[in-house]
Amino acid sequence: MPAATSSAPHAGSRPGGRSARVRAAVHRAVEELVAEDANDALTIPVVAARAGVHATTVYRRWGSIGELLADVTTSRFSGGIVVPDTGSLRGDLERYASDLAKDLGDPDTLALVRATIGTGGEQGAAACLGERQHQLEAMLERERARGNPAPTLERTMDAVLAPLYYRAVFTDLPLTAEWTRSLVSHLLPG
Amino acid sequence: MPAATSSAPHAGSRPGGRSARVRAAVHRAVEELVAEDANDALTIPVVAARAGVHATTVYRRWGSIGELLADVTTSRFSGGIVVPDTGSLRGDLERYASDLAKDLGDPDTLALVRATIGTGGEQGAAACLGERQHQLEAMLERERARGNPAPTLERTMDAVLAPLYYRAVFTDLPLTAEWTRSLVSHLLPG
């Protein structure tokens, strides 16, 4: 065994490091291509060429363009929005809805969400929601722990999450602060 | 001028007929490919091959896969759902929401909606809504014409349209009759 390989690491000797670099390059390529809003279809060969890696590497790791987009979207959304703790359910939901509106109002995020829905099927749709439902449930549970009544998770999804995603994805209406507050006040009247 | 051309029409002499046949073949190819849920990206060459027409014909007529999908979705949705006239806003909205739930609950329709959102940008998103907002406005106007108060269009979109589209596109929850009625009763309490 040549001495060089045991004393000096070189390209390819740390699979974890190389693997992480490939992942970062492929994710960045997807984000760039989606943001450019090209008329061409987003395919694995197109992504691989932009990332400077072999298409077979991408196929082996992600399987399909849909799974790749779901992975990118999951990464983008994880940790992006934290569950607020303002002391009241109304305060928490208003803060949360406002943060989500800013996120969905970002053109690059919206382009990624649309592309992921388009190619990722059920898995892509789930990636676009991320931890939203668990986060809502955490806020509702905390309100109940304070001894107050709280709406069901289903009702909160219908009244707050649904209009935010619907307005962002399907319409060109703005997600204003006044409007997001109105969603919460219809859910929690009085 | 040869007599034949003026007396006997032949293939190619009726551009409207051929054009309509190409359109039907291309639309059918898109619907089949979307319903098959292939992992491969939906591109104009793939659609053209399935339809048995030249890709250049499709590019010339639709420009991009996004515009083609928006056109197919618009055709699918036009005339599919009529505005009910039951005599009350509650009855109209319940019927309308139930019809829309059936439509969005159809796997082929849902696959087409997702694909169109994914590639069609703003135009694709608008195609997925079709006449929905005008139809809601018509029901609200009729209620006002009967001398009754009615919620705003914005509020009705948030309370009825948004949860239907959100639940269909982003979740695997069923769009049950009981649930669609609950959307209307939250909008129109009492």
CSV table of C-alpha atoms in Angstrom, one decimal:
chain,number,residue,atom,x,y,z
A,1,MET,CA,0.0,0.0,0.0
A,2,PRO,CA,1.6,3.4,-1.0
A,3,ALA,CA,2.3,5.6,2.0
A,4,ALA,CA,0.5,8.6,0.3
A,5,THR,CA,-3.0,7.1,0.7
A,6,SER,CA,-2.6,6.6,4.5
A,7,SER,CA,-1.1,10.0,5.2
A,8,ALA,CA,-2.8,12.4,2.8
A,9,PRO,CA,-6.6,12.2,2.1
A,10,HIS,CA,-7.4,13.0,-1.5
A,11,ALA,CA,-10.6,13.3,-3.6
A,12,GLY,CA,-12.8,10.3,-3.2
A,13,SER,CA,-11.3,9.1,0.0
A,14,ARG,CA,-14.1,10.5,2.2
A,15,PRO,CA,-17.4,9.2,0.8
A,16,GLY,CA,-19.4,11.2,3.3
A,17,GLY,CA,-17.7,14.4,2.3
A,18,ARG,CA,-18.1,13.8,-1.4
A,19,SER,CA,-21.7,12.7,-0.9
A,20,ALA,CA,-22.6,15.9,0.9
A,21,ARG,CA,-20.9,18.0,-1.8
A,22,VAL,CA,-22.9,16.2,-4.5
A,23,ARG,CA,-26.1,16.7,-2.6
A,24,ALA,CA,-25.4,20.4,-2.1
A,25,ALA,CA,-24.6,20.9,-5.8
A,26,VAL,CA,-27.7,19.0,-7.0
A,27,HIS,CA,-30.0,20.9,-4.5
A,28,ARG,CA,-28.5,24.2,-5.6
A,29,ALA,CA,-28.9,23.3,-9.3
A,30,VAL,CA,-32.6,22.5,-8.7
A,31,GLU,CA,-33.2,25.8,-6.9
A,32,GLU,CA,-31.5,27.7,-9.6
A,33,LEU,CA,-33.4,26.0,-12.4
A,34,VAL,CA,-36.7,26.4,-10.7
A,35,ALA,CA,-36.1,30.1,-10.0
A,36,GLU,CA,-35.1,30.7,-13.6
A,37,ASP,CA,-38.6,29.5,-14.6
A,38,ALA,CA,-37.4,28.1,-17.9
A,39,ASN,CA,-40.0,26.8,-20.3
A,40,ASP,CA,-38.1,23.5,-20.6
A,41,ALA,CA,-39.1,20.6,-18.5
A,42,LEU,CA,-37.0,20.0,-15.4
A,43,THR,CA,-35.4,16.6,-15.8
A,44,ILE,CA,-32.7,14.7,-14.1
A,45,PRO,CA,-30.2,15.1,-17.0
A,46,VAL,CA,-30.8,18.9,-17.0
A,47,VAL,CA,-30.3,19.1,-13.3
A,48,ALA,CA,-27.1,16.8,-13.4
A,49,ALA,CA,-25.6,19.0,-16.2
A,50,ARG,CA,-26.1,22.1,-14.2
A,51,ALA,CA,-24.7,20.5,-11.0
A,52,GLY,CA,-21.7,19.1,-12.9
A,53,VAL,CA,-22.4,15.5,-11.9
A,54,HIS,CA,-23.3,12.4,-13.8
A,55,ALA,CA,-27.0,11.8,-14.4
A,56,THR,CA,-26.6,8.2,-13.2
A,57,THR,CA,-25.4,9.5,-9.8
A,58,VAL,CA,-28.6,11.5,-9.5
A,59,TYR,CA,-30.8,8.7,-10.7
A,60,ARG,CA,-29.1,6.3,-8.2
A,61,ARG,CA,-29.6,8.6,-5.3
A,62,TRP,CA,-33.0,10.1,-5.9
A,63,GLY,CA,-34.7,7.8,-8.3
A,64,SER,CA,-36.9,10.4,-10.1
A,65,ILE,CA,-37.2,14.1,-10.6
A,66,GLY,CA,-40.2,14.0,-8.3
A,67,GLU,CA,-38.4,12.5,-5.4
A,68,LEU,CA,-35.5,14.9,-5.9
A,69,LEU,CA,-37.8,17.9,-5.8
A,70,ALA,CA,-39.6,16.6,-2.7
A,71,ASP,CA,-36.1,16.3,-1.1
A,72,VAL,CA,-35.2,19.8,-2.0
A,73,THR,CA,-38.5,21.2,-0.7
A,74,THR,CA,-38.3,19.2,2.5
A,75,SER,CA,-34.8,20.7,3.1
A,76,ARG,CA,-36.0,24.2,2.3
A,77,PHE,CA,-38.9,24.0,4.7
A,78,SER,CA,-37.3,22.2,7.6
A,79,GLY,CA,-36.5,24.6,10.4
A,80,GLY,CA,-37.7,27.6,8.3
A,81,ILE,CA,-40.7,28.4,10.5
A,82,VAL,CA,-40.7,27.9,14.2
A,83,VAL,CA,-43.8,27.5,16.4
A,84,PRO,CA,-44.3,30.9,18.2
A,85,ASP,CA,-45.1,31.0,21.9
A,86,THR,CA,-46.8,34.4,22.5
A,87,GLY,CA,-48.9,33.2,25.5
A,88,SER,CA,-52.2,33.0,23.6
A,89,LEU,CA,-53.6,30.9,20.7
A,90,ARG,CA,-54.6,34.0,18.8
A,91,GLY,CA,-51.2,35.5,19.1
A,92,ASP,CA,-49.5,32.3,18.1
A,93,LEU,CA,-51.7,31.7,15.1
A,94,GLU,CA,-51.4,35.3,13.9
A,95,ARG,CA,-47.6,35.1,14.1
A,96,TYR,CA,-47.5,31.7,12.5
A,97,ALA,CA,-49.8,32.8,9.6
A,98,SER,CA,-47.8,35.9,9.1
A,99,ASP,CA,-44.5,33.9,8.9
A,100,LEU,CA,-46.0,31.4,6.5
A,101,ALA,CA,-47.4,34.2,4.3
A,102,LYS,CA,-43.9,35.7,4.0
A,103,ASP,CA,-42.5,32.2,3.1
A,104,LEU,CA,-45.2,31.4,0.5
A,105,GLY,CA,-45.0,35.0,-0.8
A,106,ASP,CA,-41.4,34.5,-1.8
A,107,PRO,CA,-41.3,33.9,-5.6
A,108,ASP,CA,-38.5,31.3,-5.4
A,109,THR,CA,-40.3,29.4,-2.6
A,110,LEU,CA,-43.5,29.5,-4.6
A,111,ALA,CA,-41.8,28.3,-7.8
A,112,LEU,CA,-40.3,25.4,-5.8
A,113,VAL,CA,-43.7,24.5,-4.3
A,114,ARG,CA,-45.4,24.5,-7.7
A,115,ALA,CA,-42.7,22.4,-9.3
A,116,THR,CA,-42.8,19.9,-6.5
A,117,ILE,CA,-46.6,19.5,-6.6
A,118,GLY,CA,-46.3,19.1,-10.4
A,119,THR,CA,-43.8,16.2,-10.4
A,120,GLY,CA,-43.8,14.7,-6.9
A,121,GLY,CA,-47.4,13.3,-6.5
A,122,GLU,CA,-48.5,12.5,-2.9
A,123,GLN,CA,-44.9,12.6,-1.7
A,124,GLY,CA,-44.3,16.0,-3.3
A,125,ALA,CA,-47.5,17.4,-1.8
A,126,ALA,CA,-46.5,16.2,1.7
A,127,ALA,CA,-43.1,17.8,1.3
A,128,CYS,CA,-44.8,21.1,0.5
A,129,LEU,CA,-46.7,20.9,3.9
A,130,GLY,CA,-43.7,19.7,5.9
A,131,GLU,CA,-44.3,20.1,9.6
A,132,ARG,CA,-47.3,22.5,9.2
A,133,GLN,CA,-49.9,20.2,10.7
A,134,HIS,CA,-47.7,19.1,13.6
A,135,GLN,CA,-46.9,22.7,14.3
A,136,LEU,CA,-50.6,23.7,14.4
A,137,GLU,CA,-51.4,20.8,16.6
A,138,ALA,CA,-48.6,21.9,19.1
A,139,MET,CA,-50.2,25.4,19.3
A,140,LEU,CA,-53.7,24.0,19.8
A,141,GLU,CA,-52.4,21.5,22.5
A,142,ARG,CA,-50.7,24.3,24.4
A,143,GLU,CA,-54.0,26.3,24.4
A,144,ARG,CA,-55.8,23.3,25.8
A,145,ALA,CA,-53.1,22.8,28.4
A,146,ARG,CA,-53.8,26.4,29.6
A,147,GLY,CA,-57.3,25.2,30.3
A,148,ASN,CA,-58.9,27.0,27.3
A,149,PRO,CA,-61.0,25.5,24.6
A,150,ALA,CA,-59.4,25.3,21.1
A,151,PRO,CA,-60.7,24.4,17.7
A,152,THR,CA,-59.9,21.1,16.1
A,153,LEU,CA,-56.8,20.6,13.9
A,154,GLU,CA,-59.1,19.9,10.9
A,155,ARG,CA,-61.0,23.2,11.4
A,156,THR,CA,-57.7,25.1,11.9
A,157,MET,CA,-56.3,23.6,8.7
A,158,ASP,CA,-59.4,24.6,6.8
A,159,ALA,CA,-59.5,28.1,8.2
A,160,VAL,CA,-55.8,29.1,8.2
A,161,LEU,CA,-53.5,26.8,6.3
A,162,ALA,CA,-55.8,26.2,3.4
A,163,PRO,CA,-56.4,29.8,2.4
A,164,LEU,CA,-52.7,30.6,2.7
A,165,TYR,CA,-51.7,27.8,0.4
A,166,TYR,CA,-54.6,28.3,-2.0
A,167,ARG,CA,-54.1,32.1,-2.4
A,168,ALA,CA,-50.3,31.6,-2.9
A,169,VAL,CA,-50.5,28.7,-5.3
A,170,PHE,CA,-53.6,29.4,-7.3
A,171,THR,CA,-54.2,33.1,-7.4
A,172,ASP,CA,-52.2,36.3,-7.8
A,173,LEU,CA,-53.7,38.0,-4.8
A,174,PRO,CA,-51.3,39.3,-2.2
A,175,LEU,CA,-50.9,37.6,1.2
A,176,THR,CA,-51.3,40.8,3.2
A,177,ALA,CA,-51.0,41.1,7.0
A,178,GLU,CA,-54.5,42.4,7.3
A,179,TRP,CA,-55.8,39.3,5.4
A,180,THR,CA,-53.8,36.8,7.4
A,181,ARG,CA,-55.2,38.3,10.7
A,182,SER,CA,-58.7,38.1,9.3
A,183,LEU,CA,-58.2,34.3,8.8
A,184,VAL,CA,-57.4,33.9,12.5
A,185,SER,CA,-60.3,36.1,13.6
A,186,HIS,CA,-62.8,34.1,11.6
A,187,LEU,CA,-61.4,30.9,13.3
A,188,LEU,CA,-61.5,32.5,16.8
A,189,PRO,CA,-64.3,35.1,16.8
A,190,GLY,CA,-64.9,37.4,19.8
B,1,MET,CA,-56.8,25.8,-61.7
B,2,PRO,CA,-57.5,22.0,-61.8
B,3,ALA,CA,-61.2,21.1,-61.6
B,4,ALA,CA,-60.4,18.5,-58.9
B,5,THR,CA,-59.6,21.1,-56.2
B,6,SER,CA,-62.9,22.9,-56.6
B,7,SER,CA,-65.1,19.8,-56.7
B,8,ALA,CA,-63.6,17.2,-54.3
B,9,PRO,CA,-62.1,18.2,-51.0
B,10,HIS,CA,-59.1,16.0,-49.9
B,11,ALA,CA,-56.9,15.7,-46.9
B,12,GLY,CA,-55.3,19.0,-46.1
B,13,SER,CA,-57.9,21.1,-47.9
B,14,ARG,CA,-59.9,21.8,-44.7
B,15,PRO,CA,-57.4,23.3,-42.2
B,16,GLY,CA,-60.1,23.6,-39.5
B,17,GLY,CA,-60.9,19.9,-39.6
B,18,ARG,CA,-57.2,18.8,-39.5
B,19,SER,CA,-56.5,21.4,-36.8
B,20,ALA,CA,-59.3,20.2,-34.7
B,21,ARG,CA,-58.1,16.6,-35.1
B,22,VAL,CA,-54.5,17.5,-34.1
B,23,ARG,CA,-55.9,19.4,-31.0
B,24,ALA,CA,-58.0,16.4,-30.0
B,25,ALA,CA,-55.1,14.0,-30.4
B,26,VAL,CA,-52.7,16.2,-28.5
B,27,HIS,CA,-55.2,16.8,-25.6
B,28,ARG,CA,-55.9,13.0,-25.4
B,29,ALA,CA,-52.1,12.3,-25.3
B,30,VAL,CA,-51.6,14.7,-22.4
B,31,GLU,CA,-54.5,13.2,-20.5
B,32,GLU,CA,-53.2,9.7,-21.0
B,33,LEU,CA,-49.7,10.5,-20.0
B,34,VAL,CA,-50.7,12.5,-16.9
B,35,ALA,CA,-53.0,9.7,-15.8
B,36,GLU,CA,-50.2,7.1,-16.3
B,37,ASP,CA,-48.2,9.0,-13.7
B,38,ALA,CA,-44.9,8.1,-15.3
B,39,ASN,CA,-41.8,9.1,-13.5
B,40,ASP,CA,-40.5,10.7,-16.8
B,41,ALA,CA,-40.9,14.4,-17.3
B,42,LEU,CA,-43.8,15.4,-19.4
B,43,THR,CA,-42.3,17.2,-22.4
B,44,ILE,CA,-43.6,18.3,-25.8
B,45,PRO,CA,-41.6,15.6,-27.7
B,46,VAL,CA,-43.1,12.9,-25.4
B,47,VAL,CA,-46.6,14.3,-26.0
B,48,ALA,CA,-46.1,14.7,-29.7
B,49,ALA,CA,-44.8,11.1,-30.0
B,50,ARG,CA,-47.9,9.7,-28.2
B,51,ALA,CA,-50.2,11.9,-30.3
B,52,GLY,CA,-48.6,10.9,-33.6
B,53,VAL,CA,-47.9,14.4,-34.6
B,54,HIS,CA,-44.6,16.4,-35.2
B,55,ALA,CA,-43.2,18.1,-32.2
B,56,THR,CA,-42.7,21.2,-34.2
B,57,THR,CA,-46.5,21.3,-34.8
B,58,VAL,CA,-47.1,21.2,-31.0
B,59,TYR,CA,-44.4,23.9,-30.3
B,60,ARG,CA,-45.9,26.1,-33.0
B,61,ARG,CA,-49.4,25.8,-31.6
B,62,TRP,CA,-48.8,25.8,-27.8
B,63,GLY,CA,-45.3,27.2,-27.3
B,64,SER,CA,-44.5,25.3,-24.2
B,65,ILE,CA,-45.6,22.3,-22.2
B,66,GLY,CA,-46.9,24.7,-19.5
B,67,GLU,CA,-49.2,26.4,-22.0
B,68,LEU,CA,-50.3,23.1,-23.4
B,69,LEU,CA,-51.2,21.8,-20.0
B,70,ALA,CA,-53.1,25.0,-19.1
B,71,ASP,CA,-55.1,24.6,-22.4
B,72,VAL,CA,-56.0,20.9,-21.6
B,73,THR,CA,-57.0,21.9,-18.0
B,74,THR,CA,-59.1,24.8,-19.2
B,75,SER,CA,-60.9,22.5,-21.7
B,76,ARG,CA,-61.5,19.8,-19.0
B,77,PHE,CA,-63.0,22.3,-16.6
B,78,SER,CA,-65.1,24.4,-18.9
B,79,GLY,CA,-68.7,23.4,-18.6
B,80,GLY,CA,-67.9,20.7,-16.1
B,81,ILE,CA,-69.6,22.3,-13.1
B,82,VAL,CA,-72.7,24.4,-13.5
B,83,VAL,CA,-73.9,27.0,-11.0
B,84,PRO,CA,-76.8,25.4,-9.1
B,85,ASP,CA,-80.0,27.3,-8.4
B,86,THR,CA,-81.7,25.8,-5.4
B,87,GLY,CA,-83.4,28.9,-4.1
B,88,SER,CA,-81.0,29.6,-1.2
B,89,LEU,CA,-77.4,30.5,-0.9
B,90,ARG,CA,-76.8,27.7,1.5
B,91,GLY,CA,-78.3,25.1,-0.9
B,92,ASP,CA,-76.4,26.5,-3.8
B,93,LEU,CA,-73.1,26.5,-2.0
B,94,GLU,CA,-73.6,23.0,-0.6
B,95,ARG,CA,-74.4,21.6,-4.1
B,96,TYR,CA,-71.5,23.5,-5.7
B,97,ALA,CA,-69.0,22.4,-3.0
B,98,SER,CA,-70.2,18.8,-3.4
B,99,ASP,CA,-69.8,18.9,-7.2
B,100,LEU,CA,-66.4,20.4,-6.9
B,101,ALA,CA,-65.3,17.8,-4.3
B,102,LYS,CA,-66.3,15.0,-6.7
B,103,ASP,CA,-64.4,16.7,-9.5
B,104,LEU,CA,-61.2,17.2,-7.5
B,105,GLY,CA,-61.6,13.8,-5.9
B,106,ASP,CA,-61.2,12.2,-9.3
B,107,PRO,CA,-57.6,10.9,-9.5
B,108,ASP,CA,-57.2,11.8,-13.2
B,109,THR,CA,-58.5,15.3,-12.7
B,110,LEU,CA,-56.2,15.7,-9.6
B,111,ALA,CA,-53.2,14.5,-11.6
B,112,LEU,CA,-54.0,17.0,-14.3
B,113,VAL,CA,-54.3,19.9,-11.8
B,114,ARG,CA,-51.0,19.0,-10.2
B,115,ALA,CA,-49.2,18.7,-13.5
B,116,THR,CA,-50.6,22.0,-14.7
B,117,ILE,CA,-49.6,23.8,-11.5
B,118,GLY,CA,-46.1,22.4,-11.8
B,119,THR,CA,-45.4,23.6,-15.3
B,120,GLY,CA,-47.8,26.3,-16.1
B,121,GLY,CA,-46.9,29.1,-13.6
B,122,GLU,CA,-49.5,31.8,-13.1
B,123,GLN,CA,-51.4,30.8,-16.3
B,124,GLY,CA,-51.5,27.1,-15.2
B,125,ALA,CA,-52.8,28.1,-11.8
B,126,ALA,CA,-55.5,30.3,-13.3
B,127,ALA,CA,-56.5,27.4,-15.6
B,128,CYS,CA,-57.0,25.1,-12.5
B,129,LEU,CA,-59.5,27.6,-11.1
B,130,GLY,CA,-61.3,28.2,-14.3
B,131,GLU,CA,-64.6,29.9,-13.7
B,132,ARG,CA,-64.8,29.1,-10.0
B,133,GLN,CA,-64.6,32.7,-8.7
B,134,HIS,CA,-67.1,34.0,-11.3
B,135,GLN,CA,-69.5,31.1,-10.4
B,136,LEU,CA,-69.2,31.9,-6.6
B,137,GLU,CA,-69.9,35.6,-7.4
B,138,ALA,CA,-73.0,34.6,-9.4
B,139,MET,CA,-74.4,32.7,-6.4
B,140,LEU,CA,-73.6,35.5,-4.0
B,141,GLU,CA,-75.2,38.1,-6.3
B,142,ARG,CA,-78.4,36.1,-6.6
B,143,GLU,CA,-78.6,35.9,-2.8
B,144,ARG,CA,-78.2,39.7,-2.6
B,145,ALA,CA,-80.9,40.1,-5.3
B,146,ARG,CA,-83.3,38.1,-3.1
B,147,GLY,CA,-82.7,40.9,-0.5
B,148,ASN,CA,-80.6,38.8,1.8
B,149,PRO,CA,-77.1,39.6,3.1
B,150,ALA,CA,-74.3,37.5,1.6
B,151,PRO,CA,-70.6,37.1,2.5
B,152,THR,CA,-67.9,38.7,0.3
B,153,LEU,CA,-66.4,36.8,-2.5
B,154,GLU,CA,-63.0,36.9,-0.7
B,155,ARG,CA,-64.5,35.3,2.4
B,156,THR,CA,-66.3,32.7,0.4
B,157,MET,CA,-63.1,31.7,-1.5
B,158,ASP,CA,-61.2,31.4,1.9
B,159,ALA,CA,-64.0,29.4,3.5
B,160,VAL,CA,-65.1,27.1,0.7
B,161,LEU,CA,-62.9,27.0,-2.4
B,162,ALA,CA,-59.6,27.1,-0.5
B,163,PRO,CA,-60.1,24.1,1.8
B,164,LEU,CA,-61.4,22.0,-1.2
B,165,TYR,CA,-58.3,22.7,-3.3
B,166,TYR,CA,-56.0,22.5,-0.4
B,167,ARG,CA,-57.3,19.2,0.8
B,168,ALA,CA,-57.3,17.7,-2.7
B,169,VAL,CA,-53.9,18.9,-3.8
B,170,PHE,CA,-51.8,18.8,-0.6
B,171,THR,CA,-53.3,16.1,1.6
B,172,ASP,CA,-54.5,12.5,1.2
B,173,LEU,CA,-57.7,13.3,3.3
B,174,PRO,CA,-61.0,12.4,1.6
B,175,LEU,CA,-63.4,15.2,0.5
B,176,THR,CA,-66.4,13.8,2.2
B,177,ALA,CA,-70.0,15.1,1.9
B,178,GLU,CA,-70.1,15.8,5.6
B,179,TRP,CA,-66.9,17.8,5.5
B,180,THR,CA,-68.0,19.9,2.5
B,181,ARG,CA,-71.3,20.7,4.3
B,182,SER,CA,-69.3,21.8,7.3
B,183,LEU,CA,-67.4,24.3,5.2
B,184,VAL,CA,-70.6,26.0,4.1
B,185,SER,CA,-72.0,26.0,7.7
B,186,HIS,CA,-68.9,27.7,9.0
B,187,LEU,CA,-69.4,30.4,6.3
B,188,LEU,CA,-73.1,30.7,7.0
B,189,PRO,CA,-73.7,30.0,10.7
B,190,GLY,CA,-77.2,29.8,12.2
